Structure formats: C-alpha cells, structure tokens
PDB file of C-alpha atoms and ligand atoms in Angstrom:
ATOM      1  CA  MET A   1     -72.935  12.620  48.255  1.00  0.00           C
ATOM      2  CA  THR A   2     -74.250  15.180  50.589  1.00  0.00           C
ATOM      3  CA  ALA A   3     -77.447  15.171  52.403  1.00  0.00           C
ATOM      4  CA  ALA A   4     -78.583  18.003  49.510  1.00  0.00           C
ATOM      5  CA  ASP A   5     -78.211  15.173  47.039  1.00  0.00           C
ATOM      6  CA  HIS A   6     -80.296  12.776  48.786  1.00  0.00           C
ATOM      7  CA  HIS A   7     -83.064  15.544  49.379  1.00  0.00           C
ATOM      8  CA  PRO A   8     -83.253  17.392  46.088  1.00  0.00           C
ATOM      9  CA  PRO A   9     -84.886  20.896  45.807  1.00  0.00           C
ATOM     10  CA  ILE A  10     -88.726  21.046  45.931  1.00  0.00           C
ATOM     11  CA  VAL A  11     -90.553  22.654  42.888  1.00  0.00           C
ATOM     12  CA  GLY A  12     -93.526  24.332  44.134  1.00  0.00           C
ATOM     13  CA  SER A  13     -95.825  23.559  47.134  1.00  0.00           C
ATOM     14  CA  PRO A  14     -96.106  19.966  48.410  1.00  0.00           C
ATOM     15  CA  LEU A  15     -99.487  18.446  47.875  1.00  0.00           C
ATOM     16  CA  GLN A  16    -101.185  17.006  51.259  1.00  0.00           C
ATOM     17  CA  LEU A  17    -103.320  14.316  50.703  1.00  0.00           C
ATOM     18  CA  LEU A  18    -105.562  12.066  52.751  1.00  0.00           C
ATOM     19  CA  TRP A  19    -106.427   8.653  51.668  1.00  0.00           C
ATOM     20  CA  PRO A  20    -109.158   7.119  54.071  1.00  0.00           C
ATOM     21  CA  ASP A  21    -109.221   3.820  52.299  1.00  0.00           C
ATOM     22  CA  GLU A  22    -107.756   1.894  49.456  1.00  0.00           C
ATOM     23  CA  GLU A  23    -110.209   3.494  46.855  1.00  0.00           C
ATOM     24  CA  ALA A  24    -108.723   6.664  47.638  1.00  0.00           C
ATOM     25  CA  THR A  25    -105.465   5.498  46.687  1.00  0.00           C
ATOM     26  CA  GLN A  26    -106.646   4.103  43.583  1.00  0.00           C
ATOM     27  CA  ALA A  27    -108.333   7.198  42.799  1.00  0.00           C
ATOM     28  CA  TYR A  28    -105.044   9.097  42.946  1.00  0.00           C
ATOM     29  CA  ALA A  29    -103.261   6.448  41.082  1.00  0.00           C
ATOM     30  CA  ARG A  30    -105.954   6.873  38.303  1.00  0.00           C
ATOM     31  CA  ARG A  31    -105.280  10.578  38.062  1.00  0.00           C
ATOM     32  CA  LEU A  32    -101.572  10.285  37.855  1.00  0.00           C
ATOM     33  CA  ALA A  33    -102.140   7.555  35.094  1.00  0.00           C
ATOM     34  CA  ALA A  34    -104.096   9.834  32.932  1.00  0.00           C
ATOM     35  CA  THR A  35    -101.275  12.274  32.318  1.00  0.00           C
ATOM     36  CA  ALA A  36     -98.998  12.038  29.552  1.00  0.00           C
ATOM     37  CA  GLN A  37     -96.008  12.741  31.896  1.00  0.00           C
ATOM     38  CA  ILE A  38     -96.372   9.485  33.758  1.00  0.00           C
ATOM     39  CA  ARG A  39     -94.954   7.547  30.887  1.00  0.00           C
ATOM     40  CA  ASN A  40     -91.592   8.778  31.633  1.00  0.00           C
ATOM     41  CA  ALA A  41     -91.418   9.451  35.256  1.00  0.00           C
ATOM     42  CA  PHE A  42     -89.572   8.321  38.331  1.00  0.00           C
ATOM     43  CA  LEU A  43     -91.484   8.265  41.384  1.00  0.00           C
ATOM     44  CA  ALA A  44     -89.999   7.495  44.686  1.00  0.00           C
ATOM     45  CA  LEU A  45     -92.045   6.142  47.586  1.00  0.00           C
ATOM     46  CA  ARG A  46     -91.110   6.542  51.200  1.00  0.00           C
ATOM     47  CA  GLY A  47     -92.718   5.207  54.544  1.00  0.00           C
ATOM     48  CA  ASP A  48     -92.541   2.591  56.944  1.00  0.00           C
ATOM     49  CA  LEU A  49     -93.378  -1.042  56.233  1.00  0.00           C
ATOM     50  CA  GLY A  50     -97.216  -1.190  55.731  1.00  0.00           C
ATOM     51  CA  ALA A  51     -97.620   2.385  54.866  1.00  0.00           C
ATOM     52  CA  GLY A  52     -99.206   1.410  51.207  1.00  0.00           C
ATOM     53  CA  LYS A  53     -96.444   1.971  48.923  1.00  0.00           C
ATOM     54  CA  THR A  54     -96.732  -1.334  47.119  1.00  0.00           C
ATOM     55  CA  THR A  55    -100.492  -0.996  47.163  1.00  0.00           C
ATOM     56  CA  PHE A  56    -100.377   2.371  45.573  1.00  0.00           C
ATOM     57  CA  VAL A  57     -97.882   0.905  42.926  1.00  0.00           C
ATOM     58  CA  ARG A  58    -100.523  -1.868  42.298  1.00  0.00           C
ATOM     59  CA  HIS A  59    -103.191   0.412  41.516  1.00  0.00           C
ATOM     60  CA  LEU A  60    -101.017   2.641  39.466  1.00  0.00           C
ATOM     61  CA  LEU A  61     -99.975  -0.432  37.412  1.00  0.00           C
ATOM     62  CA  ARG A  62    -103.412  -1.530  36.819  1.00  0.00           C
ATOM     63  CA  ALA A  63    -104.503   2.239  36.017  1.00  0.00           C
ATOM     64  CA  LEU A  64    -101.892   1.734  33.002  1.00  0.00           C
ATOM     65  CA  GLY A  65    -103.112  -1.430  31.823  1.00  0.00           C
ATOM     66  CA  VAL A  66    -100.670  -4.221  33.467  1.00  0.00           C
ATOM     67  CA  ALA A  67    -102.622  -7.190  33.486  1.00  0.00           C
ATOM     68  CA  GLY A  68    -102.296 -10.417  35.414  1.00  0.00           C
ATOM     69  CA  ARG A  69    -100.776 -10.915  38.767  1.00  0.00           C
ATOM     70  CA  ILE A  70     -98.370  -8.347  40.203  1.00  0.00           C
ATOM     71  CA  LYS A  71     -95.638  -9.906  42.092  1.00  0.00           C
ATOM     72  CA  SER A  72     -94.004  -7.447  44.865  1.00  0.00           C
ATOM     73  CA  PRO A  73     -90.347  -6.896  43.812  1.00  0.00           C
ATOM     74  CA  THR A  74     -89.164  -7.282  47.460  1.00  0.00           C
ATOM     75  CA  TYR A  75     -86.779 -10.461  46.834  1.00  0.00           C
ATOM     76  CA  ALA A  76     -85.924  -9.558  43.434  1.00  0.00           C
ATOM     77  CA  VAL A  77     -85.053  -5.694  43.921  1.00  0.00           C
ATOM     78  CA  VAL A  78     -86.910  -4.999  40.706  1.00  0.00           C
ATOM     79  CA  GLU A  79     -89.990  -6.448  38.471  1.00  0.00           C
ATOM     80  CA  PRO A  80     -90.530  -5.519  35.119  1.00  0.00           C
ATOM     81  CA  HIS A  81     -94.064  -4.623  33.800  1.00  0.00           C
ATOM     82  CA  GLU A  82     -95.818  -3.643  30.487  1.00  0.00           C
ATOM     83  CA  GLY A  83     -98.438  -1.159  30.575  1.00  0.00           C
ATOM     84  CA  ALA A  84    -100.746  -0.264  27.471  1.00  0.00           C
ATOM     85  CA  PRO A  85     -99.404   1.622  24.689  1.00  0.00           C
ATOM     86  CA  ALA A  86    -100.252   5.399  24.988  1.00  0.00           C
ATOM     87  CA  PRO A  87    -103.802   6.469  23.453  1.00  0.00           C
ATOM     88  CA  GLY A  88    -103.411   6.387  19.757  1.00  0.00           C
ATOM     89  CA  GLY A  89    -101.221   3.443  19.603  1.00  0.00           C
ATOM     90  CA  GLY A  90     -97.486   2.498  19.834  1.00  0.00           C
ATOM     91  CA  ALA A  91     -95.273   0.321  21.889  1.00  0.00           C
ATOM     92  CA  PRO A  92     -96.334  -0.940  25.260  1.00  0.00           C
ATOM     93  CA  LEU A  93     -95.168   1.177  28.378  1.00  0.00           C
ATOM     94  CA  PRO A  94     -92.086  -0.312  29.979  1.00  0.00           C
ATOM     95  CA  ILE A  95     -92.456  -0.091  33.837  1.00  0.00           C
ATOM     96  CA  TRP A  96     -89.782  -0.969  36.573  1.00  0.00           C
ATOM     97  CA  HIS A  97     -91.015  -1.311  40.014  1.00  0.00           C
ATOM     98  CA  PHE A  98     -87.875  -1.266  42.327  1.00  0.00           C
ATOM     99  CA  ASP A  99     -87.930  -2.203  46.165  1.00  0.00           C
ATOM    100  CA  PHE A 100     -84.625  -1.367  47.488  1.00  0.00           C
ATOM    101  CA  TYR A 101     -85.485  -2.682  50.920  1.00  0.00           C
ATOM    102  CA  ARG A 102     -82.775  -5.277  50.729  1.00  0.00           C
ATOM    103  CA  PHE A 103     -80.706  -3.346  48.502  1.00  0.00           C
ATOM    104  CA  ASN A 104     -77.013  -3.003  50.132  1.00  0.00           C
ATOM    105  CA  ASP A 105     -74.655  -3.814  47.620  1.00  0.00           C
ATOM    106  CA  PRO A 106     -73.900  -0.850  45.234  1.00  0.00           C
ATOM    107  CA  ARG A 107     -72.008  -3.023  42.674  1.00  0.00           C
ATOM    108  CA  GLU A 108     -75.617  -4.423  41.905  1.00  0.00           C
ATOM    109  CA  TRP A 109     -76.421  -1.172  40.661  1.00  0.00           C
ATOM    110  CA  GLU A 110     -74.183  -1.705  37.687  1.00  0.00           C
ATOM    111  CA  ASP A 111     -73.972  -5.328  37.507  1.00  0.00           C
ATOM    112  CA  ALA A 112     -78.028  -5.631  37.397  1.00  0.00           C
ATOM    113  CA  GLY A 113     -78.100  -2.889  34.490  1.00  0.00           C
ATOM    114  CA  PHE A 114     -80.023  -0.385  37.011  1.00  0.00           C
ATOM    115  CA  ARG A 115     -78.137   2.503  35.546  1.00  0.00           C
ATOM    116  CA  ASP A 116     -79.452   1.562  32.150  1.00  0.00           C
ATOM    117  CA  VAL A 117     -82.950   1.195  33.268  1.00  0.00           C
ATOM    118  CA  PHE A 118     -83.163   4.764  34.770  1.00  0.00           C
ATOM    119  CA  ALA A 119     -81.363   5.941  31.358  1.00  0.00           C
ATOM    120  CA  SER A 120     -83.950   4.627  29.365  1.00  0.00           C
ATOM    121  CA  THR A 121     -87.644   5.678  28.448  1.00  0.00           C
ATOM    122  CA  GLY A 122     -90.564   4.411  30.682  1.00  0.00           C
ATOM    123  CA  LEU A 123     -91.979   4.619  34.264  1.00  0.00           C
ATOM    124  CA  LYS A 124     -89.678   3.937  37.285  1.00  0.00           C
ATOM    125  CA  LEU A 125     -91.216   3.383  40.833  1.00  0.00           C
ATOM    126  CA  ALA A 126     -89.021   3.063  43.792  1.00  0.00           C
ATOM    127  CA  GLU A 127     -89.832   1.947  47.273  1.00  0.00           C
ATOM    128  CA  TRP A 128     -87.180   2.692  49.927  1.00  0.00           C
ATOM    129  CA  PRO A 129     -85.321   4.942  47.673  1.00  0.00           C
ATOM    130  CA  ASP A 130     -83.035   6.122  50.674  1.00  0.00           C
ATOM    131  CA  GLN A 131     -81.609   2.584  50.484  1.00  0.00           C
ATOM    132  CA  ALA A 132     -80.100   3.646  47.142  1.00  0.00           C
ATOM    133  CA  ALA A 133     -79.440   7.049  48.041  1.00  0.00           C
ATOM    134  CA  GLY A 134     -76.389   8.319  45.790  1.00  0.00           C
ATOM    135  CA  LEU A 135     -77.240   5.876  43.143  1.00  0.00           C
ATOM    136  CA  LEU A 136     -80.660   7.095  42.099  1.00  0.00           C
ATOM    137  CA  PRO A 137     -81.263   9.906  40.004  1.00  0.00           C
ATOM    138  CA  THR A 138     -83.486  12.973  41.131  1.00  0.00           C
ATOM    139  CA  PRO A 139     -87.340  11.519  41.398  1.00  0.00           C
ATOM    140  CA  ASP A 140     -89.660  13.628  39.605  1.00  0.00           C
ATOM    141  CA  LEU A 141     -92.066  13.119  42.514  1.00  0.00           C
ATOM    142  CA  THR A 142     -91.707  11.817  46.186  1.00  0.00           C
ATOM    143  CA  LEU A 143     -94.613  10.452  47.652  1.00  0.00           C
ATOM    144  CA  ASP A 144     -94.365  10.334  51.685  1.00  0.00           C
ATOM    145  CA  LEU A 145     -96.888   7.738  53.084  1.00  0.00           C
ATOM    146  CA  ALA A 146     -97.760   7.700  56.847  1.00  0.00           C
ATOM    147  CA  VAL A 147    -100.595   5.534  58.708  1.00  0.00           C
ATOM    148  CA  GLY A 148    -102.847   7.901  60.420  1.00  0.00           C
ATOM    149  CA  ALA A 149    -105.839   7.536  62.657  1.00  0.00           C
ATOM    150  CA  ASP A 150    -108.294   4.742  61.672  1.00  0.00           C
ATOM    151  CA  ASP A 151    -105.885   3.512  59.050  1.00  0.00           C
ATOM    152  CA  THR A 152    -106.185   6.195  56.724  1.00  0.00           C
ATOM    153  CA  ARG A 153    -102.964   7.246  54.872  1.00  0.00           C
ATOM    154  CA  GLN A 154    -101.473  10.792  55.104  1.00  0.00           C
ATOM    155  CA  VAL A 155     -99.721  11.432  52.006  1.00  0.00           C
ATOM    156  CA  THR A 156     -97.182  14.109  51.274  1.00  0.00           C
ATOM    157  CA  VAL A 157     -96.352  14.377  47.310  1.00  0.00           C
ATOM    158  CA  ARG A 158     -93.366  16.622  46.428  1.00  0.00           C
ATOM    159  CA  ALA A 159     -92.216  17.616  42.881  1.00  0.00           C
ATOM    160  CA  HIS A 160     -88.596  17.803  42.194  1.00  0.00           C
ATOM    161  CA  THR A 161     -88.494  18.433  38.840  1.00  0.00           C
ATOM    162  CA  ASP A 162     -90.577  20.221  36.142  1.00  0.00           C
ATOM    163  CA  ARG A 163     -92.073  17.111  34.853  1.00  0.00           C
ATOM    164  CA  GLY A 164     -92.866  16.185  38.525  1.00  0.00           C
ATOM    165  CA  ALA A 165     -94.508  19.698  38.883  1.00  0.00           C
ATOM    166  CA  THR A 166     -96.846  18.894  35.946  1.00  0.00           C
ATOM    167  CA  LEU A 167     -97.710  15.533  37.662  1.00  0.00           C
ATOM    168  CA  LEU A 168     -98.262  17.382  41.058  1.00  0.00           C
ATOM    169  CA  ALA A 169    -100.743  19.748  39.341  1.00  0.00           C
ATOM    170  CA  ALA A 170    -102.776  16.685  37.889  1.00  0.00           C
TER     171      ALA A 170
HETATM  172  N1  ADP B 201    -105.192   3.790  51.435  1.00  0.00           N
HETATM  173  C1  ADP B 201    -105.290   2.766  52.410  1.00  0.00           C
HETATM  174  N2  ADP B 201    -106.337   2.621  53.421  1.00  0.00           N
HETATM  175  C2  ADP B 201    -106.237   1.545  53.906  1.00  0.00           C
HETATM  176  N3  ADP B 201    -105.485   0.490  53.898  1.00  0.00           N
HETATM  177  C3  ADP B 201    -104.325   0.622  53.139  1.00  0.00           C
HETATM  178  C4  ADP B 201    -104.311   1.661  52.393  1.00  0.00           C
HETATM  179  N4  ADP B 201    -103.359   1.454  51.388  1.00  0.00           N
HETATM  180  C5  ADP B 201    -102.702   0.194  51.786  1.00  0.00           C
HETATM  181  N5  ADP B 201    -103.245  -0.387  52.760  1.00  0.00           N
HETATM  182  C6  ADP B 201    -103.340  -1.727  53.506  1.00  0.00           C
HETATM  183  O1  ADP B 201    -101.789  -1.500  54.156  1.00  0.00           O
HETATM  184  C7  ADP B 201    -101.408  -2.828  54.013  1.00  0.00           C
HETATM  185  C8  ADP B 201     -99.609  -2.743  53.748  1.00  0.00           C
HETATM  186  O2  ADP B 201     -99.868  -2.252  52.547  1.00  0.00           O
HETATM  187  P1  ADP B 201     -98.506  -2.291  51.370  1.00  0.00           P
HETATM  188  O3  ADP B 201     -98.878  -1.420  50.317  1.00  0.00           O
HETATM  189  O4  ADP B 201     -98.047  -3.680  51.421  1.00  0.00           O
HETATM  190  O5  ADP B 201     -97.326  -1.319  52.237  1.00  0.00           O
HETATM  191  P2  ADP B 201     -95.834  -1.007  52.007  1.00  0.00           P
HETATM  192  O6  ADP B 201     -95.658  -1.169  50.569  1.00  0.00           O
HETATM  193  O7  ADP B 201     -95.489   0.424  52.324  1.00  0.00           O
HETATM  194  O8  ADP B 201     -95.001  -2.004  53.133  1.00  0.00           O
HETATM  195  C9  ADP B 201    -102.064  -3.647  53.102  1.00  0.00           C
HETATM  196  O9  ADP B 201    -102.793  -4.704  53.980  1.00  0.00           O
HETATM  197  C10 ADP B 201    -103.230  -2.607  52.430  1.00  0.00           C
HETATM  198  O10 ADP B 201    -104.332  -3.109  52.164  1.00  0.00           O
HETATM  199 MG1   MG B 202     -93.871  -2.536  49.859  1.00  0.00          MG
END
C-alpha cells in the first residue's frame, strides 16, 4: 500500500463546514440522511478524540430511524444497527458503525467478516479509518473534524467517489 492508496483522489471541491454546536451536527446529519445515496455509502470520520465523530454518527443513525440506545463500538470495533426502510417500503437499512481505534490485528479483518460487510449493501461508518488503512475500501466521503475556538467544530468534507460527490452536493 502506498500513501496514495490511503489518501484516495478527491472528487470536486472539499466542503468546509462550521458546527457551532451539536444542533449544527444534527442538521448536517439530517441533510445526509435525506439522500438516497446515503443508504449504500461508506463514510470515513477522522479527528482527534473528542472531535465529535461519534456524536455525528449518533445523529445520523437517529435521522435514519435507528431507535433505542446507540452504543459506541470502541470495544467491539463494530456495532450493527438497523435504520428505517426507504420511503415507500422495503427492508430495514443495515448500518455498521466501526471504530478502529483499538484495531491492530489485520487478521481480524478476515476473521470478523469485515470484508463481507464492506461488500454488502448498507451504510458503513468508520471512526479512525487510518488504523485500518490498506484494508478499507475507498470511502465515498471523508469528514475531518477538528475542535476550534469556543468548542466549535471545523469540518472538512471530501468526496472520493461519484456517490460521494452526490452526497457532498446534498
Ligand atoms: N458540534 C459540536 N459542538 C459542541 N460539542 C460537540 C459537538 N460535537 C460533539 N461535541 C461534544 O464533544 C464531545 C466528544 O464527542 P465524541 O463524538 O465522543 O468525539 P469522538 O467520537 O470524535 O471522540 C461530546 O461531549 C460531545 O457532546
Ligand atoms: Mg468516537
């Protein structure tokens, strides 16, 4: 794997967002949730501990109709969820929330069936994707979160695929 593989080409211009509070996080999550493309997307979330990655995931899951307590996957690497069916009906939406913070054994990628997850339809979300660099497919969108002054979140959204470009335009 080369550095280029870990930083796939960017499609279009990055989007710079400022989230002054969690309501802004929620508003963006709702925008993405309202798209058809989100239902088969892979979003990579980068940023230091406390940057707001899990918070964004929780708002996105809620906006997609996930009910009940939303556990953070830090110890399990992945938490599966079910979102509401698409408008018009059909099957529930499979969602996988990965946190690769403690991921350090590449064998787990095969053993735990992560390859199959990424090959199947549904929404995949990954915190700390760089910890699984070389194993993960190209994300449709990368969100880079950073804490700014007054606890605001500065977010850079980049598209790496056509689906990502559509999501970026949402
Ligand atoms: N947009 C935001 N504005 C203000 N605080 C936020 C925002 N997003 C997240 N937070 C706060 O930051 C803290 C850490 O967020 P978390 O999502 O757990 O970070 P990460 O998953 O990146 O480690 C939480 O207490 C959360 O309430
Ligand atoms: Mg987190």
